Coordinates of N, CA and C in Angstrom, one line a residue:
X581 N -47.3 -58.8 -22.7 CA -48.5 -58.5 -21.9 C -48.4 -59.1 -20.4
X582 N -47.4 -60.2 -20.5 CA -47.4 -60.7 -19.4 C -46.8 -59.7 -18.0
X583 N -46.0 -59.1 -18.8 CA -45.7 -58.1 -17.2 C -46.4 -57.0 -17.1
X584 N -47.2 -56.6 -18.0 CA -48.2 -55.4 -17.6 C -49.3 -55.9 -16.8
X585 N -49.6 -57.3 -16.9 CA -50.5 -57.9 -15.9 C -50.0 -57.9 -14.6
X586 N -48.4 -58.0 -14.6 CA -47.7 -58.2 -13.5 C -47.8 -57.4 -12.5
X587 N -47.4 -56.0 -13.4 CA -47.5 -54.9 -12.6 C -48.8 -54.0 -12.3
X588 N -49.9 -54.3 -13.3 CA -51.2 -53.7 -12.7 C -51.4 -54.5 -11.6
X589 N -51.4 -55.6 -11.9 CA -52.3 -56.6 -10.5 C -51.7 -55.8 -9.5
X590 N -50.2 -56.2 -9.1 CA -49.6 -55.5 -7.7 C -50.1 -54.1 -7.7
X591 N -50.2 -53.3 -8.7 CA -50.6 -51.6 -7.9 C -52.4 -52.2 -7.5
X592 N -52.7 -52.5 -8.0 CA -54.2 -52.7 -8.1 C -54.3 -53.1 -6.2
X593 N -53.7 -54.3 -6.0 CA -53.4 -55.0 -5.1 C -53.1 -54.4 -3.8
X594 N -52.1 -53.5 -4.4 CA -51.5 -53.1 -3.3 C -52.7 -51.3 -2.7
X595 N -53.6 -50.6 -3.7 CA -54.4 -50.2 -3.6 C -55.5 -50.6 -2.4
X596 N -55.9 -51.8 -2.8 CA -57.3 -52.2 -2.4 C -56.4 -53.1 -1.1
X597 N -55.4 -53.8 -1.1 CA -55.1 -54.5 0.6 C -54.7 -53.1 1.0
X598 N -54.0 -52.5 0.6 CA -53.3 -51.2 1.3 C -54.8 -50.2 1.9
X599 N -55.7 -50.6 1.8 CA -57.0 -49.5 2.2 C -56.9 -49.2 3.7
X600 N -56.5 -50.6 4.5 CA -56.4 -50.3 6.2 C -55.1 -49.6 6.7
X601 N -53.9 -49.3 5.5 CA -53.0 -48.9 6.1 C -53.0 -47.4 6.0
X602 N -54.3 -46.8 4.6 CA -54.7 -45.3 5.0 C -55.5 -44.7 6.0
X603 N -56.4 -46.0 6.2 CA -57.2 -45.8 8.2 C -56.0 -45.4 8.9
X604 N -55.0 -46.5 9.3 CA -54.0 -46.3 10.4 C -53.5 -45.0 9.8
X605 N -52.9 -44.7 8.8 CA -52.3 -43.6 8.5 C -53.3 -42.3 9.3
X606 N -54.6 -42.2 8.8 CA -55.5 -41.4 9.1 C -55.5 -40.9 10.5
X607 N -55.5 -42.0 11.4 CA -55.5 -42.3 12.8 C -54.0 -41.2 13.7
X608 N -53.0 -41.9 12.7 CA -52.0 -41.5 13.3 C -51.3 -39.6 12.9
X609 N -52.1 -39.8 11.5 CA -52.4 -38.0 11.5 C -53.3 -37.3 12.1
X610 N -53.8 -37.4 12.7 CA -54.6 -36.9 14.3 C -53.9 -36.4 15.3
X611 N -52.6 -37.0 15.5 CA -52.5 -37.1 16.6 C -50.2 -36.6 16.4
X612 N -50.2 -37.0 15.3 CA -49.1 -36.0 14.7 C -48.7 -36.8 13.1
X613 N -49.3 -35.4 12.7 CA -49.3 -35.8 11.2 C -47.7 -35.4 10.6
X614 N -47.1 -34.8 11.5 CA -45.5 -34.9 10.6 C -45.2 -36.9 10.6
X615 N -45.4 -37.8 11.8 CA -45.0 -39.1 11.4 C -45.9 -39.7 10.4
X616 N -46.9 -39.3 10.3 CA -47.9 -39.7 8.9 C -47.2 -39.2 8.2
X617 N -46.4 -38.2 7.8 CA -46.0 -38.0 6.3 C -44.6 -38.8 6.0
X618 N -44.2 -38.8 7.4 CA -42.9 -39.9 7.1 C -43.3 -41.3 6.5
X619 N -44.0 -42.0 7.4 CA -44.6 -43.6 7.2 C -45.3 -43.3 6.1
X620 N -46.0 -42.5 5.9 CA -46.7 -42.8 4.5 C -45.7 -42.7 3.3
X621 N -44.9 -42.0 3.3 CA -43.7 -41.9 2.1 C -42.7 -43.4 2.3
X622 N -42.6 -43.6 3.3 CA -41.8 -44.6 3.4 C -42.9 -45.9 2.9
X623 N -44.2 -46.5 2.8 CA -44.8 -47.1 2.4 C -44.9 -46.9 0.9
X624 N -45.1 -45.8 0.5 CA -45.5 -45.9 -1.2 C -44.0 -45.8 -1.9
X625 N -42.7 -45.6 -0.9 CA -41.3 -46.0 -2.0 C -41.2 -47.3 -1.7
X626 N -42.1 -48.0 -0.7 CA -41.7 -49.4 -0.6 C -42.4 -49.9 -1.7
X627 N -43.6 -49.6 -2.1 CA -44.5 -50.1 -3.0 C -44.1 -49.4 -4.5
X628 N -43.4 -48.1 -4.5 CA -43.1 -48.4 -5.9 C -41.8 -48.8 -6.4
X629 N -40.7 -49.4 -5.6 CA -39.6 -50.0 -5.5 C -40.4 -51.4 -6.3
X630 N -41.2 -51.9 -5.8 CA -41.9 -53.2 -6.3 C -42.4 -52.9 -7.4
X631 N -42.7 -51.8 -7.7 CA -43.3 -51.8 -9.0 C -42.3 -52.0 -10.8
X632 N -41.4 -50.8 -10.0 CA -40.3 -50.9 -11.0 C -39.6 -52.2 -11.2
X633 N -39.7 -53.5 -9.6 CA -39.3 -54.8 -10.0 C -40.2 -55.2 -11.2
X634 N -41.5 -55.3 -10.9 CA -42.3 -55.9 -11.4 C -42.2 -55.1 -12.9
X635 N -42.3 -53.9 -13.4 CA -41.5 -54.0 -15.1 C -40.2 -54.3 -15.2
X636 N -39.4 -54.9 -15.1 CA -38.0 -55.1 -14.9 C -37.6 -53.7 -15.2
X637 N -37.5 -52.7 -14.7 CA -37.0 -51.6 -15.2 C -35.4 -51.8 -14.2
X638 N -34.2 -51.3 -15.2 CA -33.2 -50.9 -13.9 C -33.0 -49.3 -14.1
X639 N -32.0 -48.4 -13.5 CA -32.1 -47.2 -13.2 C -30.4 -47.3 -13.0
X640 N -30.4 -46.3 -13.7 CA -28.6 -45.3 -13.1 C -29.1 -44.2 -12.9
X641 N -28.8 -43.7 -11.6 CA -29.1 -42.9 -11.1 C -27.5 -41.6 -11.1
X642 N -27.7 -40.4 -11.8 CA -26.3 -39.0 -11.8 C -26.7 -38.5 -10.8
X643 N -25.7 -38.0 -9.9 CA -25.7 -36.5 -9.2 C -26.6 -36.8 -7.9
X644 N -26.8 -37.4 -7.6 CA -28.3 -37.2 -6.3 C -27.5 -36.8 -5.4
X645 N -25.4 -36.8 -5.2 CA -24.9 -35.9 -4.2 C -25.3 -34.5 -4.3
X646 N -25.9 -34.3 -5.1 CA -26.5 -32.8 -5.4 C -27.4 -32.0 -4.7
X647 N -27.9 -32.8 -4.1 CA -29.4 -32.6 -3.5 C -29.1 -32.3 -1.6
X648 N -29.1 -31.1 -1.7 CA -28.6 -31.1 -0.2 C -29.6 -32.0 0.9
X649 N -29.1 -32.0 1.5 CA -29.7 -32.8 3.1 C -30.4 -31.8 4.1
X650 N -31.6 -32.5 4.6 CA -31.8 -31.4 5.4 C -32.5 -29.5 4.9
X651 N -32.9 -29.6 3.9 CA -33.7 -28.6 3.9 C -34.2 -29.2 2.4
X652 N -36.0 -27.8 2.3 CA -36.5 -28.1 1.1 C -36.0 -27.9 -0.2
X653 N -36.1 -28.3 -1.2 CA -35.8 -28.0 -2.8 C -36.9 -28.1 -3.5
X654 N -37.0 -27.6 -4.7 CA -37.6 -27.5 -6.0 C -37.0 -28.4 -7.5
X655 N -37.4 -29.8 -6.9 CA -37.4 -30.9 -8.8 C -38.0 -29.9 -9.4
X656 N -37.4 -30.0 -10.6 CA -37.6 -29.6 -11.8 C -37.2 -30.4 -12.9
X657 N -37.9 -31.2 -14.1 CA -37.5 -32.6 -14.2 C -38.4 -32.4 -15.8
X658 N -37.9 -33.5 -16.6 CA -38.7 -32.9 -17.9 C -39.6 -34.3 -17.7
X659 N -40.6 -34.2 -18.6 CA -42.1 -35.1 -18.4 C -42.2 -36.0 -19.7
X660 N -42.1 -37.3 -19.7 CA -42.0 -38.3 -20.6 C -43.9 -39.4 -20.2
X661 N -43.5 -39.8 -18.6 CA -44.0 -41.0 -18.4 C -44.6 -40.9 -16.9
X662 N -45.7 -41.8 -16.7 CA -45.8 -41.8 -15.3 C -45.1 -42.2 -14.6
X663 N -43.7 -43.1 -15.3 CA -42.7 -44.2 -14.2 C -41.7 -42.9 -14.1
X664 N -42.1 -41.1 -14.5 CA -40.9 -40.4 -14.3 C -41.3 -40.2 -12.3
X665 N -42.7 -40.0 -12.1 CA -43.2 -40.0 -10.8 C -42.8 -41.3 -10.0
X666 N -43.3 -42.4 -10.3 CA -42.8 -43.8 -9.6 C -41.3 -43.6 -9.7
X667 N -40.2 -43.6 -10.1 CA -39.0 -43.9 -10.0 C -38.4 -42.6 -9.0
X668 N -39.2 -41.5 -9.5 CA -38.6 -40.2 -8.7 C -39.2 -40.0 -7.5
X669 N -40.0 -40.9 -7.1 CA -40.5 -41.1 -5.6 C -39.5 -41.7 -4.9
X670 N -38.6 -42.7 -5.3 CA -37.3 -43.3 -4.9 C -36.3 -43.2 -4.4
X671 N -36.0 -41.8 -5.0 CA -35.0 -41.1 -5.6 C -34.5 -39.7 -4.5
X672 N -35.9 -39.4 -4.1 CA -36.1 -37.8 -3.4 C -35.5 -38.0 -1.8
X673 N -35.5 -37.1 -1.3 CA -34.6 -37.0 0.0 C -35.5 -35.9 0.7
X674 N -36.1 -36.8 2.0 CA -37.2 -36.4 2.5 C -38.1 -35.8 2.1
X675 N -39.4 -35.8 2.7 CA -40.6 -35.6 1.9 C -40.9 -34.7 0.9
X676 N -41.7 -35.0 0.2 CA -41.5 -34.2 -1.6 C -43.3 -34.8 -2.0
X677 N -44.0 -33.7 -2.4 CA -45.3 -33.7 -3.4 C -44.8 -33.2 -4.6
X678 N -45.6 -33.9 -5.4 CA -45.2 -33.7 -6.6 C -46.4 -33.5 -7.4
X679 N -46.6 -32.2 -8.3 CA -47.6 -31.5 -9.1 C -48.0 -32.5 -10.1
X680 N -48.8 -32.6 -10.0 CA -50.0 -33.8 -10.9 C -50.8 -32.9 -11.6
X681 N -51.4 -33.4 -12.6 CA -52.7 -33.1 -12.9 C -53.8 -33.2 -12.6
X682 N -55.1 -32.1 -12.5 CA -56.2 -32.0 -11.6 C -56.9 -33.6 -11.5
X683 N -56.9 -34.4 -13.0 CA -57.6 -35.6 -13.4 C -56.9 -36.9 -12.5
X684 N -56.1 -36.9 -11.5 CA -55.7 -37.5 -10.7 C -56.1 -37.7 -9.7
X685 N -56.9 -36.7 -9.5 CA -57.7 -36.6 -7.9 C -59.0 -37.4 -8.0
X686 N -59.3 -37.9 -9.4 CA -60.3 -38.8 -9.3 C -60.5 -40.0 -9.0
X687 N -58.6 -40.5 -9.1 CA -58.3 -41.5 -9.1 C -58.8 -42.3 -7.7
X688 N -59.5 -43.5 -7.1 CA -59.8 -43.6 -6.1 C -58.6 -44.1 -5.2
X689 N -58.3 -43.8 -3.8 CA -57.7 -44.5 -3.0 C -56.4 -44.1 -3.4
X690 N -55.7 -44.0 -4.8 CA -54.6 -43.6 -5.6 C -54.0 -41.7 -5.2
X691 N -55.5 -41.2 -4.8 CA -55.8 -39.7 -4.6 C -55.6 -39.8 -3.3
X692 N -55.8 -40.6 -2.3 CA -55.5 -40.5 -0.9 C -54.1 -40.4 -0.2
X693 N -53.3 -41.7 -1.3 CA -52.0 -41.6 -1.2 C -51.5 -40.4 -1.4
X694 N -51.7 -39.6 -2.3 CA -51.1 -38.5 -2.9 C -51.0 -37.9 -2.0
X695 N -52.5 -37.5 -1.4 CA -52.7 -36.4 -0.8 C -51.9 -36.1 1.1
X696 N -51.6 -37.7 1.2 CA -50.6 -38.3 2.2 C -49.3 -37.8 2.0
X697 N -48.6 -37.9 0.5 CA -47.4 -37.5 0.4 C -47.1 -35.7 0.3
X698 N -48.6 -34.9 0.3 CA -48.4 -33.4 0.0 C -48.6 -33.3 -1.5
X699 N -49.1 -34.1 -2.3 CA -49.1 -33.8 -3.5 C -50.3 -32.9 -4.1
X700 N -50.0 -32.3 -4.9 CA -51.1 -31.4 -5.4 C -51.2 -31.0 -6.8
X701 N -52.8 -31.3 -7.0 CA -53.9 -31.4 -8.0 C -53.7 -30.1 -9.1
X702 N -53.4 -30.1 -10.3 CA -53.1 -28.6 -10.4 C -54.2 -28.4 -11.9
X703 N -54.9 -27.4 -12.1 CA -56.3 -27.4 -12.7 C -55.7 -26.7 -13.9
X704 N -54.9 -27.2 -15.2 CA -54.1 -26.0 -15.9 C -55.4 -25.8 -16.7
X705 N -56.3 -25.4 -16.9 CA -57.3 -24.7 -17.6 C -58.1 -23.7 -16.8
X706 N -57.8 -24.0 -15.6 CA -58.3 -22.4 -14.3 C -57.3 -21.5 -14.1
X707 N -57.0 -20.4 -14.2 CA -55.6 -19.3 -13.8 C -56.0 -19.7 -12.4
X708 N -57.1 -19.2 -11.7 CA -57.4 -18.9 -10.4 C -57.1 -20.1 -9.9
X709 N -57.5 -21.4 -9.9 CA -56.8 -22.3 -9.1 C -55.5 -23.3 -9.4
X710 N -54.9 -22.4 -10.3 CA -53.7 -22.7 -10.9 C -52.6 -21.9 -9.8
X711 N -53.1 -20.5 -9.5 CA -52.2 -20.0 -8.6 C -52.5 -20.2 -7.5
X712 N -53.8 -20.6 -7.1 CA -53.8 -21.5 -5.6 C -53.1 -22.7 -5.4
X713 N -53.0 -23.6 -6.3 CA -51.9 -24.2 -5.8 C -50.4 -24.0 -6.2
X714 N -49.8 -23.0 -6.7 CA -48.7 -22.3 -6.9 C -48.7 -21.8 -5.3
X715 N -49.5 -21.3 -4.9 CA -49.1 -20.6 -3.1 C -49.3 -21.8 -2.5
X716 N -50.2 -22.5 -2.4 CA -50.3 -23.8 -1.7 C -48.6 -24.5 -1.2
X717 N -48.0 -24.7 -2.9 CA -46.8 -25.6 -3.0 C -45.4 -24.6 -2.2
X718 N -45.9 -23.1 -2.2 CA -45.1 -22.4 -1.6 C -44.8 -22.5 -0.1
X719 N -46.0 -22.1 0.3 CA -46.3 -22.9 1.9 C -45.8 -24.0 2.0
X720 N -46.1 -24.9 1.7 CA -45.5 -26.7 1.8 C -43.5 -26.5 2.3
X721 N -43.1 -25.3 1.2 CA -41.7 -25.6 0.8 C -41.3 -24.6 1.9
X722 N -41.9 -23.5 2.4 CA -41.8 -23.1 4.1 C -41.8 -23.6 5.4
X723 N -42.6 -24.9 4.8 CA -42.6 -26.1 6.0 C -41.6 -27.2 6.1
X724 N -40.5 -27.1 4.6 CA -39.6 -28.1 5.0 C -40.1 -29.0 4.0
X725 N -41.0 -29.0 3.0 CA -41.2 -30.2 2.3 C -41.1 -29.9 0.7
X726 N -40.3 -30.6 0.2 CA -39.5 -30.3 -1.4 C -40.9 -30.9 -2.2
X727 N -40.8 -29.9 -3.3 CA -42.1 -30.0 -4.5 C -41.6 -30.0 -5.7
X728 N -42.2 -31.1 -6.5 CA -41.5 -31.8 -7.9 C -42.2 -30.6 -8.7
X729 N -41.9 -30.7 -9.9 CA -42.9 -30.0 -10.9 C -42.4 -30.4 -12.3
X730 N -43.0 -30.5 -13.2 CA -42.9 -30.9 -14.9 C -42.9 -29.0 -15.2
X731 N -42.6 -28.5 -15.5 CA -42.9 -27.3 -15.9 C -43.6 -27.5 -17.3
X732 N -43.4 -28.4 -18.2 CA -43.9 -28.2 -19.4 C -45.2 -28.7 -19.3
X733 N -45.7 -29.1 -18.4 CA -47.7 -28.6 -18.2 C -48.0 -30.1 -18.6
X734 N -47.4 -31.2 -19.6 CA -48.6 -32.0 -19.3 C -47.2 -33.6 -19.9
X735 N -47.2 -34.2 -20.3 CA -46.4 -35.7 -20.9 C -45.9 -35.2 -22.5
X736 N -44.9 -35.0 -22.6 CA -44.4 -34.6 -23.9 C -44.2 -36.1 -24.9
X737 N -45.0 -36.0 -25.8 CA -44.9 -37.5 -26.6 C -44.2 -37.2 -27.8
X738 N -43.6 -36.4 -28.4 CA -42.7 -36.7 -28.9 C -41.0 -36.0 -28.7
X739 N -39.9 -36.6 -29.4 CA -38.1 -36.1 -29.0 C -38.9 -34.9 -28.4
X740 N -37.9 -34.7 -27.6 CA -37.6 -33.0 -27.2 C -38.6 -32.5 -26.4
X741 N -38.4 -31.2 -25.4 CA -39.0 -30.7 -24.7 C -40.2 -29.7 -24.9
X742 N -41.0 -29.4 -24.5 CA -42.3 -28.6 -24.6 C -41.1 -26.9 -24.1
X743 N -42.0 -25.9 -24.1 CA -41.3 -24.7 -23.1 C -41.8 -24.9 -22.2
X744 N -40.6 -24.8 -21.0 CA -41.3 -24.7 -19.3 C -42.3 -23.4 -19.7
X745 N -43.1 -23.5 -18.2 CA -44.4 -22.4 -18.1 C -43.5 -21.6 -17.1
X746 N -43.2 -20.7 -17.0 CA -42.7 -19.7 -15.7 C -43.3 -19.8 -14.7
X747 N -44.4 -19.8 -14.4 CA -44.8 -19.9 -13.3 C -44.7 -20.1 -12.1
X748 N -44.6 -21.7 -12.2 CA -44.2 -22.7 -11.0 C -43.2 -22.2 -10.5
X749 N -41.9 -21.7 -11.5 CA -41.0 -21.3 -10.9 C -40.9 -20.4 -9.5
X750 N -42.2 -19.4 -9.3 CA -42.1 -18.7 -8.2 C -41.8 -19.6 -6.8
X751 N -42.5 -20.9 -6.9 CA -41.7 -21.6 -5.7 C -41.1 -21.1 -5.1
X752 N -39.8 -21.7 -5.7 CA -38.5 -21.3 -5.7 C -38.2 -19.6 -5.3
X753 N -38.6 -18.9 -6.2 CA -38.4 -17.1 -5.9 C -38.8 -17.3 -4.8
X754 N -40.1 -17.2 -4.2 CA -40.9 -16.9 -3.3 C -40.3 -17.4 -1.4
X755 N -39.8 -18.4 -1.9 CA -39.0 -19.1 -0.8 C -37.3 -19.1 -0.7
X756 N -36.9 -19.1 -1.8 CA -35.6 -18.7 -2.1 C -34.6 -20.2 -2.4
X757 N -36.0 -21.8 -1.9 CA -35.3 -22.7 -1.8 C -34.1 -22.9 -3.1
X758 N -33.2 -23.8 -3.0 CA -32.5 -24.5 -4.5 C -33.2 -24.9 -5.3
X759 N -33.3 -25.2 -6.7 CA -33.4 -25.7 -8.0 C -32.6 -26.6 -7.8
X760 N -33.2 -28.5 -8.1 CA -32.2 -29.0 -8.4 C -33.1 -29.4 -10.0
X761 N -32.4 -29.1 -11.3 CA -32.9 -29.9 -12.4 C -32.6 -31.2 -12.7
X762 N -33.4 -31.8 -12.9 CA -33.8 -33.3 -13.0 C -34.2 -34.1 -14.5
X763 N -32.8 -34.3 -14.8 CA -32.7 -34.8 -16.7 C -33.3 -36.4 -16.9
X764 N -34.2 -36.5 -17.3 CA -34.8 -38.2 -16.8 C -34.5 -39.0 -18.7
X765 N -34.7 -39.9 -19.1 CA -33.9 -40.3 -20.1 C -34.8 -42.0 -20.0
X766 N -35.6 -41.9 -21.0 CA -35.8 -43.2 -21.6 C -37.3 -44.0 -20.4
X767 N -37.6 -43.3 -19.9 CA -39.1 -43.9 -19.2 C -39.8 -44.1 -19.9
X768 N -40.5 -43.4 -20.9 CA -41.4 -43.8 -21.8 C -41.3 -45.0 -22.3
X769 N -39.9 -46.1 -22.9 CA -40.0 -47.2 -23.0 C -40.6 -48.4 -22.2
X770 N -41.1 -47.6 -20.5 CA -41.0 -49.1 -19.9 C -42.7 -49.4 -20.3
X771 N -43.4 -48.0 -20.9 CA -45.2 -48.0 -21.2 C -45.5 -47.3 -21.9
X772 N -45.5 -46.2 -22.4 CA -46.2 -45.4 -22.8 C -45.7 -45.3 -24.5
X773 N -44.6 -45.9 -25.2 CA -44.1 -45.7 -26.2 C -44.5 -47.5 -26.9
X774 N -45.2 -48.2 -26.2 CA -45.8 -49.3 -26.7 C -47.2 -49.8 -26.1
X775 N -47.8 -48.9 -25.2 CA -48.8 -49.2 -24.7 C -50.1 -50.0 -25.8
X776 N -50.5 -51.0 -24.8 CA -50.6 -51.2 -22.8 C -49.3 -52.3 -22.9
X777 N -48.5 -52.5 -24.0 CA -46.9 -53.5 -22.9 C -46.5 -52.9 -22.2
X778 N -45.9 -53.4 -20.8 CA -44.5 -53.2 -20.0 C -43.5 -53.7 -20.9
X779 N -42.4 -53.5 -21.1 CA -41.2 -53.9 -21.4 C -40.3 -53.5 -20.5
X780 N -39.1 -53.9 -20.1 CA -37.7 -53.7 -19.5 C -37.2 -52.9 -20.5
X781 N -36.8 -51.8 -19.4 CA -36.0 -50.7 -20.3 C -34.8 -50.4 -19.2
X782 N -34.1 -49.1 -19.8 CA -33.0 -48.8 -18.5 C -33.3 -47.0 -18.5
X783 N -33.6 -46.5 -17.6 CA -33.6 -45.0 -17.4 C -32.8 -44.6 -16.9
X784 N -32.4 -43.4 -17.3 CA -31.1 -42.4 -16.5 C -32.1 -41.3 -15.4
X785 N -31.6 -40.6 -14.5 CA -32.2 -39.9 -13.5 C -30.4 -39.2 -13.4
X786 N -30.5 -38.0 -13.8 CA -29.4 -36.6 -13.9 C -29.9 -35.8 -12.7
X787 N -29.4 -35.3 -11.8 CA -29.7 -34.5 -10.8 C -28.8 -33.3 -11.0
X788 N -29.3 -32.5 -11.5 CA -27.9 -31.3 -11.7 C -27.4 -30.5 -11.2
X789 N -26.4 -29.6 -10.5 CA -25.8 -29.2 -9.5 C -27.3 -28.0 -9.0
X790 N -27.5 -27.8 -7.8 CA -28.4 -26.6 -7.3 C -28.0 -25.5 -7.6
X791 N -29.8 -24.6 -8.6 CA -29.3 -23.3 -8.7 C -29.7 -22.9 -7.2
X792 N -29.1 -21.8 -6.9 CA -29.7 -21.2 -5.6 C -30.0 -19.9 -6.1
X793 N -31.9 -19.6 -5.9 CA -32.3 -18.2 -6.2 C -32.3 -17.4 -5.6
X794 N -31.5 -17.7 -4.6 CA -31.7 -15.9 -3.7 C -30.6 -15.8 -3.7
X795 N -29.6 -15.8 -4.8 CA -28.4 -15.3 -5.4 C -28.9 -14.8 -6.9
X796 N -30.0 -15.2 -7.4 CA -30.2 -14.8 -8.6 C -30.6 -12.9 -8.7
X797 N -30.1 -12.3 -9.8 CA -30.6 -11.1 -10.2 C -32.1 -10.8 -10.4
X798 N -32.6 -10.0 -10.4 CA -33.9 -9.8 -10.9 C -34.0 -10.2 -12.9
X799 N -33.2 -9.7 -12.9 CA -33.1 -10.0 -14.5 C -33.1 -11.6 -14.8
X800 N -32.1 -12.4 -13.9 CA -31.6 -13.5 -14.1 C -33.0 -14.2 -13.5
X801 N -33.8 -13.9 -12.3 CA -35.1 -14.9 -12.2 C -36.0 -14.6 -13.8
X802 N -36.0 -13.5 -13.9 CA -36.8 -13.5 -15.5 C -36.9 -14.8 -16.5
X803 N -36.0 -15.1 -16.7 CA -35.2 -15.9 -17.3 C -34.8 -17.3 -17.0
X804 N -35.4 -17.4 -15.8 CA -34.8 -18.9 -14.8 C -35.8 -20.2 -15.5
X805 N -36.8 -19.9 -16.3 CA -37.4 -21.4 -16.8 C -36.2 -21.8 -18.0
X806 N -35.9 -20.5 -18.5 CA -35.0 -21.2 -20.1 C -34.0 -21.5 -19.4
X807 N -33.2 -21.3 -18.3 CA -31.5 -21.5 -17.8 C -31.8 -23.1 -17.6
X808 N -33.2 -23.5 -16.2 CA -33.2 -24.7 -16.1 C -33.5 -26.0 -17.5
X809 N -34.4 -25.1 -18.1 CA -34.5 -26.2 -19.4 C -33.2 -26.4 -20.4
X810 N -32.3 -25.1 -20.2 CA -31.2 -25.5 -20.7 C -30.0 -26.5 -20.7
X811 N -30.4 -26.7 -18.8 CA -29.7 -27.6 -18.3 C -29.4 -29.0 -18.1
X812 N -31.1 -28.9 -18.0 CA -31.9 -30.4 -18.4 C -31.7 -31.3 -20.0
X813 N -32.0 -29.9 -20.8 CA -31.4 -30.5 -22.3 C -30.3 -31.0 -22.6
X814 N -29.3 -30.6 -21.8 CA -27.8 -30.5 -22.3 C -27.6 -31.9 -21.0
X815 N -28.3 -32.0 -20.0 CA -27.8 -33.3 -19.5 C -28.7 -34.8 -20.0
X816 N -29.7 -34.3 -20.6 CA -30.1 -35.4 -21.1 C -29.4 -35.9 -22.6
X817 N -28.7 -35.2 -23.4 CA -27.7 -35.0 -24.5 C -26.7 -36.0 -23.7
X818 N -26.3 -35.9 -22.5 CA -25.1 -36.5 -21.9 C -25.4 -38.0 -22.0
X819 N -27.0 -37.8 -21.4 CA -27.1 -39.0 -21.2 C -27.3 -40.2 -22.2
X820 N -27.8 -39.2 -23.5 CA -27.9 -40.4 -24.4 C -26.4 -40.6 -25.1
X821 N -25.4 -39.8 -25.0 CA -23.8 -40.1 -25.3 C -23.3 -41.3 -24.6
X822 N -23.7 -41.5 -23.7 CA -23.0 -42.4 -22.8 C -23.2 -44.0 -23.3

């Protein structure tokens, strides 16, 4: 228990001291909000760099040469844990929101951050504002800014993956950006597989080569949730060989 205390206090902490640095933030998105989205990403990977200290989690990180430089992408990543969002905040190469669930936005102060880094609230029981933020996240990824997604809709608690939703995938169609899939491996140990302990665990983070979809067939986008969950399955297979 001792390091679940560890690590709430510091987010708690870093929530409620961190309140004046979403004023400044506020201030300085006025006046040009592209450097608000830099400084604010650069603040919450500082703070969740500390967090993962504070569970002793360590990380091996595959492939992040993968991830080109300099333009947007589409994570695509299978869904265990909330430390798959904290560690993959670390991980990403310029600014990136990442598809949450709508129950997030309640969160106080936690929902400001988010909404700092481009993240968005996604209502899976509404179609209608399910596909608003489907076009929302498309815009974003026209602007230069890479969007996470779980495809399988919500934290899969037991082995093995849920089916991706097709959907989200339009992203990607819609803009033409890369696919990189994202095989994550063993987060659930550092909370959610003993909760409320933290324990020290070790997670893998697979980055897998980019599909690019404006090479894809019409037939072959059809088909583009099973290719990526394919991918992801078979590298998280790797990962537990190792």
């Amino acid at each position: 228990m001792i390091r679940f205390i560890i690590t709430a206090a510091f987010v708690v902490l870093f929530l409620i001291l961190g309140s004046p640095l979403l004023l400044i933030e506020h201030l300085i998105g006025k006046s040009d909000p592209e450097k608000k989205s830099r400084t604010s990403l650069k603040i919450v990977q500082w703070a969740f760099r500390r967090v993962i200290q504070c569970s002793g989690t360590t990380i091996t990180v595959n492939g992040r040469e993968n991830i080109p430089d300099g333009q947007p992408v589409l994570y695509v990543g299978n869904h265990r844990s909330y430390f798959d969002i904290v560690i993959g905040y670390t991980l990403v190469k310029g600014e990136c929101g990442f598809v949450a669930k709508k129950e997030m936005e309640k969160i106080p102060l936690l929902s400001h951050w988010m909404r700092n880094l481009h993240c968005l609230f996604l209502d899976r029981e509404n179609v209608k504002e399910g596909l608003k933020t489907i076009l929302t996240a498309i815009d974003y990824v026209k602007k230069g800014i890479s969007i996470w997604i779980f495809p399988e809709g919500t934290r899969s608690k037991e082995e093995g993956m849920l089916p991706f939703k097709e959907g989200s995938f339009k992203i990607a169609e819609k803009t033409g950006c890369p696919i990189i899939p994202v095989a994550i491996s063993h987060t659930a140990d550092i909370f959610e597989n003993h909760f409320p302990r933290v324990k020290k665990a070790h997670v893998i983070f697979t980055f897998g080569e980019p599909i690019q979809t404006s090479q894809l067939t019409k037939e072959e986008k059809k088909a583009l949730g099973v290719r990526v969950q394919k991918i992801i399955e078979d590298n998280i297979a790797a990962q537990h060989n190792i």
